[in-house]
Coordinates of C-alpha atoms and ligand atoms in Angstrom, one line a residue:
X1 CA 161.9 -48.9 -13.9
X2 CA 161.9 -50.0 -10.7
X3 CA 163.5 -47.6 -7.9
X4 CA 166.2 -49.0 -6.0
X5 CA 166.3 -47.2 -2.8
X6 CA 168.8 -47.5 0.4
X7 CA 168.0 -48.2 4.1
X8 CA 169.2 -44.8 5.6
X9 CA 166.0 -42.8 3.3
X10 CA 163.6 -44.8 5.2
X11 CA 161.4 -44.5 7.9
X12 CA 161.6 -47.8 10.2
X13 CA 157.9 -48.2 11.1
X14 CA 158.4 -48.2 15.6
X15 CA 156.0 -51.3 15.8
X16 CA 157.4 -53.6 13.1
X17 CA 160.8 -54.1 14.7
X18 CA 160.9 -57.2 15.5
X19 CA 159.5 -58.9 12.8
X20 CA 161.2 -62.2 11.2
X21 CA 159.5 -61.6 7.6
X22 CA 160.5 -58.3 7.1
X23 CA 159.3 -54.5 8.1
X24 CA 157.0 -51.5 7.8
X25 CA 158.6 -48.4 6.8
X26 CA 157.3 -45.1 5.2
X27 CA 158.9 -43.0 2.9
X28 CA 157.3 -39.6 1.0
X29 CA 154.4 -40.0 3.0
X30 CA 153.4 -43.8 2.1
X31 CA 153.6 -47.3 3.7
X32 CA 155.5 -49.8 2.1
X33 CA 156.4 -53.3 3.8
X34 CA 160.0 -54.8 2.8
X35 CA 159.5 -58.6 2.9
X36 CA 162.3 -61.3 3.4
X37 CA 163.3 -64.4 5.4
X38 CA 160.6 -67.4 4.4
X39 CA 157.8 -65.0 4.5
X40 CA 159.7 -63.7 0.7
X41 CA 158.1 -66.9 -1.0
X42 CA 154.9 -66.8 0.3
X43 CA 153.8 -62.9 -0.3
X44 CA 155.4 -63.9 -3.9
X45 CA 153.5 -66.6 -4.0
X46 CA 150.1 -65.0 -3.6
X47 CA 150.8 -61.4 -5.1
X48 CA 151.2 -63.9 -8.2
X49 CA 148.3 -66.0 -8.1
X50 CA 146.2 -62.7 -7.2
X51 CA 145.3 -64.2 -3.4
X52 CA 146.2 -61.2 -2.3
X53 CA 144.3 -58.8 -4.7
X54 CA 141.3 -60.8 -3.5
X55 CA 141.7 -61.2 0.1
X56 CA 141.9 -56.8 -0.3
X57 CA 138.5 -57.2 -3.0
X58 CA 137.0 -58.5 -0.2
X59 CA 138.1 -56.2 2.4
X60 CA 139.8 -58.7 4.4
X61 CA 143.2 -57.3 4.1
X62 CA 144.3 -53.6 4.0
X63 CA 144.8 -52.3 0.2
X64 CA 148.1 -54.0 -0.6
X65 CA 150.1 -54.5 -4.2
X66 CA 153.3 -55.1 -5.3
X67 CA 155.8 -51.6 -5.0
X68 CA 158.1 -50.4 -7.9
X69 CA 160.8 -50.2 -5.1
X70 CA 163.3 -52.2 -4.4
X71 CA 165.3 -52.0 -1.4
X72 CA 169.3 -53.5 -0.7
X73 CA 168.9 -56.9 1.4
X74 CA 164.6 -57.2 0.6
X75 CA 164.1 -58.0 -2.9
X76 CA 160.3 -57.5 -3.0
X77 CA 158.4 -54.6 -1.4
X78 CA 155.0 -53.9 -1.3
X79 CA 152.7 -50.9 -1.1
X80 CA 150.0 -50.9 1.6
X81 CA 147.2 -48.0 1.9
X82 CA 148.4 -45.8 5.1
X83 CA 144.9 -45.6 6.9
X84 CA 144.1 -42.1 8.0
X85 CA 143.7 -43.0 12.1
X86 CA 145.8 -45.5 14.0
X87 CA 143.7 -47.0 16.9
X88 CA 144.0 -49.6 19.6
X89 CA 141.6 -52.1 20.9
X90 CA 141.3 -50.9 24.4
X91 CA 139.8 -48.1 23.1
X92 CA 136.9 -50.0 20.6
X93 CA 133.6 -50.4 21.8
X94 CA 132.3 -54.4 22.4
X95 CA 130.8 -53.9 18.7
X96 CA 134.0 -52.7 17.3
X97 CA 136.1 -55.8 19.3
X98 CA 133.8 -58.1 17.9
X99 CA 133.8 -57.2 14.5
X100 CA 137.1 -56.9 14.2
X101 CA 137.3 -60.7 15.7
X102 CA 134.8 -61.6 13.4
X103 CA 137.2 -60.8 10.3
X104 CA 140.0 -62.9 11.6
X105 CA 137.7 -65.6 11.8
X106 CA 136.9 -64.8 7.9
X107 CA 140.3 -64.3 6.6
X108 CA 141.5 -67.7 8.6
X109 CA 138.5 -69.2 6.7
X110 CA 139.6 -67.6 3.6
X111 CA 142.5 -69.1 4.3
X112 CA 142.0 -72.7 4.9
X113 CA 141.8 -73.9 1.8
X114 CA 145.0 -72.4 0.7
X115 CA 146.5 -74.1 3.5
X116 CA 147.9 -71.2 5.0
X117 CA 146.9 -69.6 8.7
X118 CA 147.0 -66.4 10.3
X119 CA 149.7 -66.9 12.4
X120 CA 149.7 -63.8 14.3
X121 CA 145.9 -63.5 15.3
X122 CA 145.5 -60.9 17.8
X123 CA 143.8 -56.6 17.6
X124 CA 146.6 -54.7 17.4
X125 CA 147.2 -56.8 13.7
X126 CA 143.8 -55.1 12.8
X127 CA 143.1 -51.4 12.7
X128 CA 139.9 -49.9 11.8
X129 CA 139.1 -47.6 8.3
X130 CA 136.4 -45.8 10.1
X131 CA 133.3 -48.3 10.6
X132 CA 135.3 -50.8 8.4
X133 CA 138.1 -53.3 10.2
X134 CA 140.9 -54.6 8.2
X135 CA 144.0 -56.9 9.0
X136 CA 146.9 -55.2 8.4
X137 CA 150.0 -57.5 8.8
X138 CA 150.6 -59.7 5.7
X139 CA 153.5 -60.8 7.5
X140 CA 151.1 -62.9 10.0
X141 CA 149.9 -65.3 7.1
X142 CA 152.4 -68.1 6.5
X143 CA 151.1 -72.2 5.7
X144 CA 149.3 -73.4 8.1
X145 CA 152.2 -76.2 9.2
X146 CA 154.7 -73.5 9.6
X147 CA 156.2 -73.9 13.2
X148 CA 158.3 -70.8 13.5
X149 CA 156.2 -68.9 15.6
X150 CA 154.7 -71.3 17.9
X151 CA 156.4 -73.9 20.5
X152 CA 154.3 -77.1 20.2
X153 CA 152.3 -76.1 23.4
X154 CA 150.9 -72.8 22.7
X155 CA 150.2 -74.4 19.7
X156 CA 146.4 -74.9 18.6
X157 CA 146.7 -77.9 16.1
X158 CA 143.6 -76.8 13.8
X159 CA 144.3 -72.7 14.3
X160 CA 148.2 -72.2 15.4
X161 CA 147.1 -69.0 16.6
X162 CA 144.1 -69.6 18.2
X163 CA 145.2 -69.7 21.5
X164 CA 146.5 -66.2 21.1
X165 CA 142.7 -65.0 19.3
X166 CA 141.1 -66.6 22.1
X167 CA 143.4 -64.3 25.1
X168 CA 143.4 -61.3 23.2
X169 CA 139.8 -61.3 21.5
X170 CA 137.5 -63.8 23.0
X171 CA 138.0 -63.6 27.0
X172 CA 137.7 -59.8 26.6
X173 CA 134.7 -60.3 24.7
X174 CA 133.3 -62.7 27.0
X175 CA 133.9 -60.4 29.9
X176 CA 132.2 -57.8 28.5
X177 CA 129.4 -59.4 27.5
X178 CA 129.0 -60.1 31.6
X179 CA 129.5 -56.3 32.0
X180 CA 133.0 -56.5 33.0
X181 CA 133.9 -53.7 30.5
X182 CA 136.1 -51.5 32.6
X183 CA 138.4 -54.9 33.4
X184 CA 138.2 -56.2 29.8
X185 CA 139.5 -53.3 28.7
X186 CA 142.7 -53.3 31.4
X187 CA 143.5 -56.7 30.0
X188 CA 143.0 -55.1 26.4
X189 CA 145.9 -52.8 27.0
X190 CA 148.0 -55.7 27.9
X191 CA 149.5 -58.0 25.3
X192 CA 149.0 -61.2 26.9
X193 CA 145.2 -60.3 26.5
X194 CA 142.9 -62.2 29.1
X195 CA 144.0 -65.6 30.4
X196 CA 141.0 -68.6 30.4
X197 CA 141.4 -68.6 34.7
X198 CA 141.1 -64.3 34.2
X199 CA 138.2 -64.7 32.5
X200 CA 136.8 -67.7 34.6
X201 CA 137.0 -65.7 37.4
X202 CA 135.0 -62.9 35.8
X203 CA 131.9 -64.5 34.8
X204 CA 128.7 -64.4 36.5
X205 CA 128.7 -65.3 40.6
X206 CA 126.3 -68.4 40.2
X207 CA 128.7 -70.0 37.2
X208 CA 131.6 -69.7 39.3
X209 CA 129.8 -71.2 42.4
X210 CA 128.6 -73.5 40.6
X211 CA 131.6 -74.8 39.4
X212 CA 133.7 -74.5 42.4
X213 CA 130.5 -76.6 44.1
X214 CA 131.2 -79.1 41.6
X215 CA 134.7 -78.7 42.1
X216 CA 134.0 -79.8 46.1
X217 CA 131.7 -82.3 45.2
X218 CA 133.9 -84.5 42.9
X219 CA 136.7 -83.6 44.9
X220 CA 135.3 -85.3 47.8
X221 CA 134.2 -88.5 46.4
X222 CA 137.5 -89.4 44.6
X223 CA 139.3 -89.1 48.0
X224 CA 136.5 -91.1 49.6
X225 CA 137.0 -93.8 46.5
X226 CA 140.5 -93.5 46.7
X227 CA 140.5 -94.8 50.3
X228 CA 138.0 -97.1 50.4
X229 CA 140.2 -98.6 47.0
X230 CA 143.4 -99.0 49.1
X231 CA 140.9 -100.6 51.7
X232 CA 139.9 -103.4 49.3
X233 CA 142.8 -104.1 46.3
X234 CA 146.9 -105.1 46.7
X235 CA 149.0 -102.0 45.7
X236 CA 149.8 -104.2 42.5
X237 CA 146.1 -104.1 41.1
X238 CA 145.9 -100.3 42.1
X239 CA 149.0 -99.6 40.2
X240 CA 147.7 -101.4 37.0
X241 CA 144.4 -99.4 37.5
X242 CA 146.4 -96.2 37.5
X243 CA 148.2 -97.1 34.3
X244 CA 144.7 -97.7 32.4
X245 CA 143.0 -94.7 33.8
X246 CA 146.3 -92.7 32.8
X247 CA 146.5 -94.3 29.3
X248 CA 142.3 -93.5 28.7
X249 CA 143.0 -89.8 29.8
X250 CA 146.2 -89.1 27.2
X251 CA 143.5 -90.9 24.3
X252 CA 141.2 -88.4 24.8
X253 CA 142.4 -84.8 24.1
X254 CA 144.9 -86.4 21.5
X255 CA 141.3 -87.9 19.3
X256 CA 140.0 -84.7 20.0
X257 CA 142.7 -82.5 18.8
X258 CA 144.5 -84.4 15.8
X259 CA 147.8 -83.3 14.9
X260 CA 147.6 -82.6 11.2
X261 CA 144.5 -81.0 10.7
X262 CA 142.2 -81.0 7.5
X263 CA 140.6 -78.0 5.8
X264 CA 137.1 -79.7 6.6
X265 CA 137.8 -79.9 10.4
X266 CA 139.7 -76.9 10.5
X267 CA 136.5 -74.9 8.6
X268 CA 134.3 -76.6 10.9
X269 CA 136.1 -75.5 13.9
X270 CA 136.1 -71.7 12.8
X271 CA 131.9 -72.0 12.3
X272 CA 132.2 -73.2 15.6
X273 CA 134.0 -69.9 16.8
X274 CA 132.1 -68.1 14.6
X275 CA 129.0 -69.4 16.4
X276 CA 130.3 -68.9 19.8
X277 CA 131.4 -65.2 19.2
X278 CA 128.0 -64.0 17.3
X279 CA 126.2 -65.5 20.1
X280 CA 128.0 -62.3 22.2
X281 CA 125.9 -59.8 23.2
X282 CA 127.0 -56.4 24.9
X283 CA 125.8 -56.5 28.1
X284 CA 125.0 -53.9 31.2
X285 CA 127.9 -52.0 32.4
X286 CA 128.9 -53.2 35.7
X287 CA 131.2 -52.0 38.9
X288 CA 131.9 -48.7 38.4
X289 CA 131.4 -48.3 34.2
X290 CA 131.8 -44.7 33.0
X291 CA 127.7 -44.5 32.1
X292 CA 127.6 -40.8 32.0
X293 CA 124.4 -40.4 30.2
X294 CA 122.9 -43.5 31.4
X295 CA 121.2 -46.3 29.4
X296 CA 119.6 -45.1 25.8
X297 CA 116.2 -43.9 26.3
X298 CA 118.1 -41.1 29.0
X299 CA 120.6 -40.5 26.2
X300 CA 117.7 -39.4 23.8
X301 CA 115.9 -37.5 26.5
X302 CA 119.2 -35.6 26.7
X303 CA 119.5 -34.6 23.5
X304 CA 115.7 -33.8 23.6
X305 CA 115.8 -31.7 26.3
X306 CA 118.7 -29.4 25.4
X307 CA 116.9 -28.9 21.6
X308 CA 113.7 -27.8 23.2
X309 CA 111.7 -31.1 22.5
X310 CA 113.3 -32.8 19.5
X311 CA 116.9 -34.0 18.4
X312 CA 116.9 -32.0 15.1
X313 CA 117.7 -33.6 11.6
X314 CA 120.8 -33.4 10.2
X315 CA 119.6 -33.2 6.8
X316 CA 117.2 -30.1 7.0
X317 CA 118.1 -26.8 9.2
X318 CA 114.7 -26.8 10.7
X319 CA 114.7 -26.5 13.9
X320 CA 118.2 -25.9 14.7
X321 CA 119.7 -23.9 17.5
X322 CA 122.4 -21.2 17.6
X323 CA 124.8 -23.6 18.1
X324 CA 124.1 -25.6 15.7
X325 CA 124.4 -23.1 13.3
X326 CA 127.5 -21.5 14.0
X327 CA 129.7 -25.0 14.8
X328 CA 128.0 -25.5 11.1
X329 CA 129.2 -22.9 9.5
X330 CA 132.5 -22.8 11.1
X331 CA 133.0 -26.5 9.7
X332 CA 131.7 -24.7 6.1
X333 CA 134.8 -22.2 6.8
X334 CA 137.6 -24.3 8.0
X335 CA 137.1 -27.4 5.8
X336 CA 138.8 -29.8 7.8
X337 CA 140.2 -32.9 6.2
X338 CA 140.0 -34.9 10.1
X339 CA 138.1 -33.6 13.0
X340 CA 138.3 -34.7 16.5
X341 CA 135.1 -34.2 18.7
X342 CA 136.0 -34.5 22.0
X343 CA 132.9 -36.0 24.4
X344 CA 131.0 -36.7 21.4
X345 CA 128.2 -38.5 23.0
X346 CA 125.7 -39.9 20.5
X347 CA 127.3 -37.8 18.0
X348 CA 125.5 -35.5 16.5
X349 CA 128.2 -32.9 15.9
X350 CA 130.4 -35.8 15.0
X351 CA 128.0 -36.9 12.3
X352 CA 127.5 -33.1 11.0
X353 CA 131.1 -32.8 10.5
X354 CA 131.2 -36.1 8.3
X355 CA 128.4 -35.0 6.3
X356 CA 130.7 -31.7 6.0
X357 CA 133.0 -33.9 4.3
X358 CA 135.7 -34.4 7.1
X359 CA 136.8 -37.9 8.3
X360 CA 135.7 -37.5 12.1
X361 CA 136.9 -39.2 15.6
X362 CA 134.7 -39.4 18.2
X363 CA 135.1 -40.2 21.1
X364 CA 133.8 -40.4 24.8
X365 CA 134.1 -41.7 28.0
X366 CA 130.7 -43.5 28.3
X367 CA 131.0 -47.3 26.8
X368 CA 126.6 -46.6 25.7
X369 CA 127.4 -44.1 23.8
X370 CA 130.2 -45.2 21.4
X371 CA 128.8 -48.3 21.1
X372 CA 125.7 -46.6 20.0
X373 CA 127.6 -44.4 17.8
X374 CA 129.8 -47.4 16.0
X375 CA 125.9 -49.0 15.0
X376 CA 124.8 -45.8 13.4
X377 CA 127.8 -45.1 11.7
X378 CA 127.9 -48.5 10.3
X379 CA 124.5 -48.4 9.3
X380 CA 125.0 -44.9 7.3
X381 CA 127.9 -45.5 6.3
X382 CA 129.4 -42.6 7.5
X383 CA 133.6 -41.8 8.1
X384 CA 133.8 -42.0 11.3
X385 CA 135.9 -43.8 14.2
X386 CA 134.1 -43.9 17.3
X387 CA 136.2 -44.4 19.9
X388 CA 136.0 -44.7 24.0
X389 CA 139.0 -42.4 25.6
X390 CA 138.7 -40.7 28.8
X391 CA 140.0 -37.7 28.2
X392 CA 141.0 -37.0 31.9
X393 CA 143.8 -40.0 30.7
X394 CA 143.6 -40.5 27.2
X395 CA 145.6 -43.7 26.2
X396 CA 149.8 -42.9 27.0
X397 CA 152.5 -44.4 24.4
X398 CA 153.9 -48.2 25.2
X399 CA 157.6 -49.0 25.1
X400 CA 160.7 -47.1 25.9
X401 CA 160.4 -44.1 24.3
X402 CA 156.5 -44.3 24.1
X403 CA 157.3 -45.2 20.1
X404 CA 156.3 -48.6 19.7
X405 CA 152.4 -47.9 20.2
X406 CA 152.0 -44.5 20.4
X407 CA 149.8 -41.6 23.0
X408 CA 146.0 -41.1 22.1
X409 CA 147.3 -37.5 21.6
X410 CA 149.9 -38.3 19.2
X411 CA 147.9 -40.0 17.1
X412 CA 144.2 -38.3 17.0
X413 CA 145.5 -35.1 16.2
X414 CA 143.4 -33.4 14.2
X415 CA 142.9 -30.3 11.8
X416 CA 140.1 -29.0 14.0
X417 CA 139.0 -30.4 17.5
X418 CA 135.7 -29.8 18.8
X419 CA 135.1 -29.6 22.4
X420 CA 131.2 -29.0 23.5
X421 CA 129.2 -29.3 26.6
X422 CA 132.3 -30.5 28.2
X423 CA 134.4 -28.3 30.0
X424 CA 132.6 -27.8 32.9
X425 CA 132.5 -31.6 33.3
X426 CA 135.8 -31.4 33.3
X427 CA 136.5 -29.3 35.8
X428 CA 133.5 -30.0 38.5
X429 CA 133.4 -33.9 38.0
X430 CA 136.5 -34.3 37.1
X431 CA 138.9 -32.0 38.7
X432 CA 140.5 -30.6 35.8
X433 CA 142.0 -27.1 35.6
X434 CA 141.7 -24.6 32.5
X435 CA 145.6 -25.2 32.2
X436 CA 144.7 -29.0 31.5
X437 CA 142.3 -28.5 29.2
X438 CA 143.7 -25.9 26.9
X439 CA 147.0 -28.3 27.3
X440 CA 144.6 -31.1 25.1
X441 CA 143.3 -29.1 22.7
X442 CA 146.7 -27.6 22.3
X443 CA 148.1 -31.2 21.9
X444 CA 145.2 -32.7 20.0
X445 CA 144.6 -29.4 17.4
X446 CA 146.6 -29.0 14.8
X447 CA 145.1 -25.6 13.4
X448 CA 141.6 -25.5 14.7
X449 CA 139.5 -25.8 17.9
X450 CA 135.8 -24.8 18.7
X451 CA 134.9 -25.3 22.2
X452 CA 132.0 -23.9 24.4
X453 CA 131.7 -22.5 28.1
X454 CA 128.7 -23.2 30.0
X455 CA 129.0 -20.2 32.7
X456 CA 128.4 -21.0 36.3
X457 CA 124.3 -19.7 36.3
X458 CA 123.7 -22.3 33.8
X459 CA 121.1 -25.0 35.3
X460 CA 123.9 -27.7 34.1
X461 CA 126.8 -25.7 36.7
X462 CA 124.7 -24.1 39.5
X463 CA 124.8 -27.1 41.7
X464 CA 127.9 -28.2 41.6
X465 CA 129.5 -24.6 41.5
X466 CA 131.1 -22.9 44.7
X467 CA 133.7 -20.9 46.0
X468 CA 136.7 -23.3 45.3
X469 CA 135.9 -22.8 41.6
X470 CA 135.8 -18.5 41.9
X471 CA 138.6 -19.4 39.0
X472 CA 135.5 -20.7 36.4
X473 CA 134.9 -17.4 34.6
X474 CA 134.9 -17.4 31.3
X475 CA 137.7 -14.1 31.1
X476 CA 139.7 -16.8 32.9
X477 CA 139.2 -19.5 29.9
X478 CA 139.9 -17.3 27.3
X479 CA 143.2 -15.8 29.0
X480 CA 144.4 -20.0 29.0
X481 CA 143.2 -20.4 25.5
X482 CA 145.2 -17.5 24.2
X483 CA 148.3 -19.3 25.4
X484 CA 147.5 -22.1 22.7
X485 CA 145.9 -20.5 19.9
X486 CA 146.7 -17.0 18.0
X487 CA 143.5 -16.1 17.8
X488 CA 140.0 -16.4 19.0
X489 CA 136.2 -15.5 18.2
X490 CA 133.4 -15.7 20.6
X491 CA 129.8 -17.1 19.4
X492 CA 126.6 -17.4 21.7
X493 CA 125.5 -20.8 22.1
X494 CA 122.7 -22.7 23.3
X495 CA 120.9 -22.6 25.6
X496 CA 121.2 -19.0 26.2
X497 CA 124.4 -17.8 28.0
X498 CA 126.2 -20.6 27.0
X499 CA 129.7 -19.4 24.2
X500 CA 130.7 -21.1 21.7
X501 CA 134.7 -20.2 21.6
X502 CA 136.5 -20.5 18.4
X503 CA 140.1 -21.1 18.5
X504 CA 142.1 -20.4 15.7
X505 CA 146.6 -20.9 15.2
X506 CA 148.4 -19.4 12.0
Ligands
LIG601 C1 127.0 -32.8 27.8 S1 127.6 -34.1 26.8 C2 128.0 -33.2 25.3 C3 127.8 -33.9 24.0 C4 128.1 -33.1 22.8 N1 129.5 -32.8 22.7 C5 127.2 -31.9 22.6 O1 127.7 -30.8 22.8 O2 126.0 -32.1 22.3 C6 129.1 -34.5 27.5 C7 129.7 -35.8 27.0 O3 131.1 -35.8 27.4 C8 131.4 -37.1 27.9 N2 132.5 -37.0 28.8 C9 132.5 -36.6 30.1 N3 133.8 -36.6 30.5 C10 134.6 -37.1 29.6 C11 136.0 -37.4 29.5 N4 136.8 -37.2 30.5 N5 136.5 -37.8 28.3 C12 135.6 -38.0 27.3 N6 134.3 -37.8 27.3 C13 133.8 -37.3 28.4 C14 130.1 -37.6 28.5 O4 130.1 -39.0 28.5 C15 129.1 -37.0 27.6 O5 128.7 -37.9 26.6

C-alpha cells in the first residue's frame, strides 16, 4: 500500500528549491524526488515505457524507480540512490570534467530519438559515484521543443541547453587544456561558467594575436572600401547595396541553425561535440599551478626515494616500511566505512584503504597528482573520489546560509581522516598553525584520525626550520590534538624519527 506522507516529515533538499518540476527531499535516510508541474507527465511517461530503467542500465542516470510514497500536492514520487560523496566541479580534475561532459553528451544522444533534451546541461546536474559520473536531475529532461526554460536567444535550436554545456563544461575545458587550470577552475565555481570572450582571451598568445591581426587587417580595408564607395556610387545605390548585404548576412546563420531540428542533425551535431571534446587533452600547468610534486617521473622518484628504492605493492607486504604497516593495521582495526586522506598525492594510502574495503576521498592540492590518481582508479576500478582541495581553503558553502551548495568540510566528513607527510607543509609552506590543523581534522573526522609529525631534524624540515617555528615540537602537536580527540596513541613512522599519531573520539 502505498504510504501517503505529509510535507512537514520531510527534508527539503537546500539545492532543489527552485525547481518548477518538483523537489529533492530525504526522509529516513533516503532520497526521493516529488515530481509535479509538466515535468508530472513526462517522468510518467518514461518510468512506464521503462526509459528510465534503461537510461540507469546504462549508467547514464543515477539509480532511480518509482517510490511507494505518495505525498499531498505531488502525486508521483520517485526513489533515487543517495550517493555516498557530494562533489563539485571546481574541485574535479580535467579527466573528471571531461568525463562527466562526455556523459551529457551521451544521455542528450540517448535522448534524441525520444525527442526529449537535457534541458538543464551543466556539472553541478552530475555528481560522481567514485570513478563513475552520473546525471542526477531527472527533472532537467523535458521534449526537446519545450520552451520553458529558455528565452529564444539563449536558446541553441539543435541542443536548448547547449549554450549553457558549452559556458559551464567546454570553455573550462578548453582552458585547461591551454594550462589555464587555476582560472578554469575560478570560473568553475561560478554558475555562469566561462563566457566564449573569457575563454578567447585565455587561449594561447599567438591565436589571440593572430586573430586580433586579422581583426586590424579586415578592419582597415572595409573602411578604406567604404570610402573609396562613397567616392564612386549616389547614396541611393549605396543604400540598396546595404540592404542586399544585410539580407545575405541574416540567410546565413538562419540555414545554418534551422529552427525545428531533426534527430539526424541534432545526432550529428552532438558527434561533432563529441569530437571536439575528446580531442581535449590536459595540458601543462601554467601561471602559478599548485605542482607540488612536479611532473610524473619526479612524482615516482618521490615515492621511490622515501621507500628506500621502490614504491612497494599493495598486494604483497614485501617490502613495506613501518608506516605502512601500522596505518595498515590501524585501517584492519577501525574499519572505516569512508576515509578521507588528506594530501593524498598519487595515492597509495588512499588505494590501501580501498582495498581495506572503505569508500576513500582523496584529495590534494597538486592538479598532476589527482588527475593521475582519477586514471588509476578508473583503470582498477577502485572506490575512490579523487579530488583537488587545497586544504589551506577547502571549498566554503554557497548561498545565504552556506546551504544551498555546501563547505568541502561539511560534506567530506569521514569515519577516519588520514593526514601523512603533511603537516609540516602546512605549517612551513603554508603558514598554518597547529590550532588550524587540528581545527580540520576536528571538522573533517567523525571518529578517527591518523596523522604523522615529521620533527624538525628530518632532511624534509631542517631547511626550512628556524626560530619563528620554536612552537613545531611534537609535545606541542599532541597538546592541540588532545583538544579534538579523547584519546591518542603514538606509532614510529618512516623514515626514522618521523610518528605516526593516532587520534581516536568516543
Ligand atoms: C609529502 S606528500 C605526502 C603524500 C602521502 N600522504 C604520503 O604520506 O605518502 C604531501 C602531499 O600533500 C599535498 N599538499 C600540500 N599542501 C596541501 C594542501 N594545502 N592541501 C592539500 N594537499 C596538499 C602535496 O601536493 C603532496 O602531494
Amino acid at each position: 500500500m502505498t504510504r501517503v506522507v505529509s510535507l512537514r516529515e520531510v527534508e527539503e533538499h537546500p539545492s532543489s528549491g527552485a525547481d518548477s518540476n518538483g523537489f529533492l527531499f530525504e526522509l529516513e535516510g533516503e532520497l526521493f524526488r516529488a515530481v509535479s508541474g509538466h515535468g508530472l507527465g513526462v517522468v510518467e511517461k518514461l518510468l512506464d515505457d521503462g526509459t528510465i530503467g534503461s537510461l540507469c542500465d546504462r549508467l547514464l542516470l543515477v539509480p532511480t524507480r518509482r517510490a511507494d510514497l505518495s505525498i499531498e500536492g505531488y502525486p508521483l514520487v520517485v526513489w533515487h540512490e543517495k550517493l555516498p560523496i557530494v562533489s563539485y566541479p571546481s574541485e574535479w580534475s580535467f579527466g573528471m570534467l571531461k568525463k562527466a561532459a562526455l556523459l551529457l553528451v551521451d544521455l542528450e544522444e540517448a535522448l534524441v530519438p525520444l525527442d526529449l533534451s537535457v534541458h538543464d546541461a551543466h556539472p553541478w546536474n552530475v555528481l560522481y559515484r567514485w570513478t563513475r559520473p552520473l546525471m542526477v536531475d531527472l527533472g532537467a529532461i523535458m521534449p526537446v521543443a519545450d520552451t520553458s526554460l529558455w528565452n529564444e536567444a539563449d536558446r541553441h535550436p539543435l541542443w536548448p541547453a547547449y549554450n549553457q554545456f558549452r559556458t559551464t563544461f567546454f570553455n573550462p575545458l578548453r582552458m585547461m587544456s591551454w594550462g589555464q587550470t587555476r582560472i578554469a577552475r575560478a570560473l568553475l565555481r561560478d554558475y555562469l561558467g566561462a563566457s566564449d570572450a573569457e575563454t578567447d582571451r585565455m587561449s594561447p598568445a599567438w591565436q589571440a594575436r593572430l586573430r586580433l591581426a586579422a581583426g586590424d587587417l579586415k578592419r582597415q580595408a572595409t573602411r578604406h572600401l567604404r570610402a573609396g564607395a562613397r567616392k564612386t556610387f549616389p547614396p541611393r545605390v549605396l543604400r540598396l547595396g546595404q540592404r542586399f548585404f544585410q539580407a545575405l548576412r541574416s540567410e546565413v546563420p538562419q540555414a545554418a541553425q534551422p529552427l525545428l531540428p531533426e534527430r539526424r542533425q541534432r545526432l550529428r551535431f552532438l558527434a561533432a561535440v563529441k569530437a571536439h571534446l575528446s580531442d581535449l587533452d590536459y595540458g601543462p600547468v601554467l601561471g602559478g599551478g599548485t605542482s607540488y610534486i612536479g611532473g610524473q617521473q619526479d612524482r615516482t622518484k618521490y615515492y621511490e626515494e622515501l621507500h628506500g628504492g621502490a614504491v612497494p605493492d599493495l598486494t604483497s607486504t614485501a617490502g613495506w616500511t613501518a608506516k605502512n604497516h601500522t596505518v595498515a593495521s590501524l585501517l584492519d582495526r577501525c574499519q572505516p566505512r569512508i576515509v578521507l586522506d588528506i594530501g593524498c598525492s598519487t595515492g597509495w594510502y588512499s588505494r590501501l584503504a580501498a582495498r581495506k574495503g572503505a569508500g576513500v576521498v582523496a584529495c590534494d592540492s597538486d592538479e598532476g597528482c589527482v588527475e593521475e590518481l582519477f586514471l588509476t582508479c578508473t583503470r582498477e576500478g577502485s572506490p575512490i573520489l579523487p579530488l583537488l582541495i587545497d586544504f589551506r581553503s577547502p571549498t566554503p558553502g554557497v548561498g545565504p546560509t552556506n546551504r544551498w551548495l555546501r563547505p568541502a568540510t561539511e560534506r567530506l566528513r569521514a569515519d577516519l581522516v588520514l593526514m601523512l607527510a603533511l603537516v609540516h607543509h602546512l605549517v612551513f609552506k603554508q603558514s598554518m598553525t597547529f590550532q588550524q590543523i587540528v581545527e580540520t581534522l576536528r571538522l573533517t573526522s567523525r571518529r578517527w584520525a591518523i596523522c604523522e609529525f615529521i620533527p624538525p631534524t628530518d632532511t624534509w624540515v631542517r631547511d626550512l626550520f628556524g626560530p619563528r617555528f620554536s612552537w613545531y615540537t611534537l609535545d606541542s602537536f599532541l597538546d592541540c590534538l588532545r583538544g579534538a580527540f579523547d584519546k591518542l596513541e603514538c606509532f614510529p613512522s618512516f623514515p626514522e624519527g618521523r610518528t605516526l599519531i593516532f587520534c581516536e573520539r568516543s
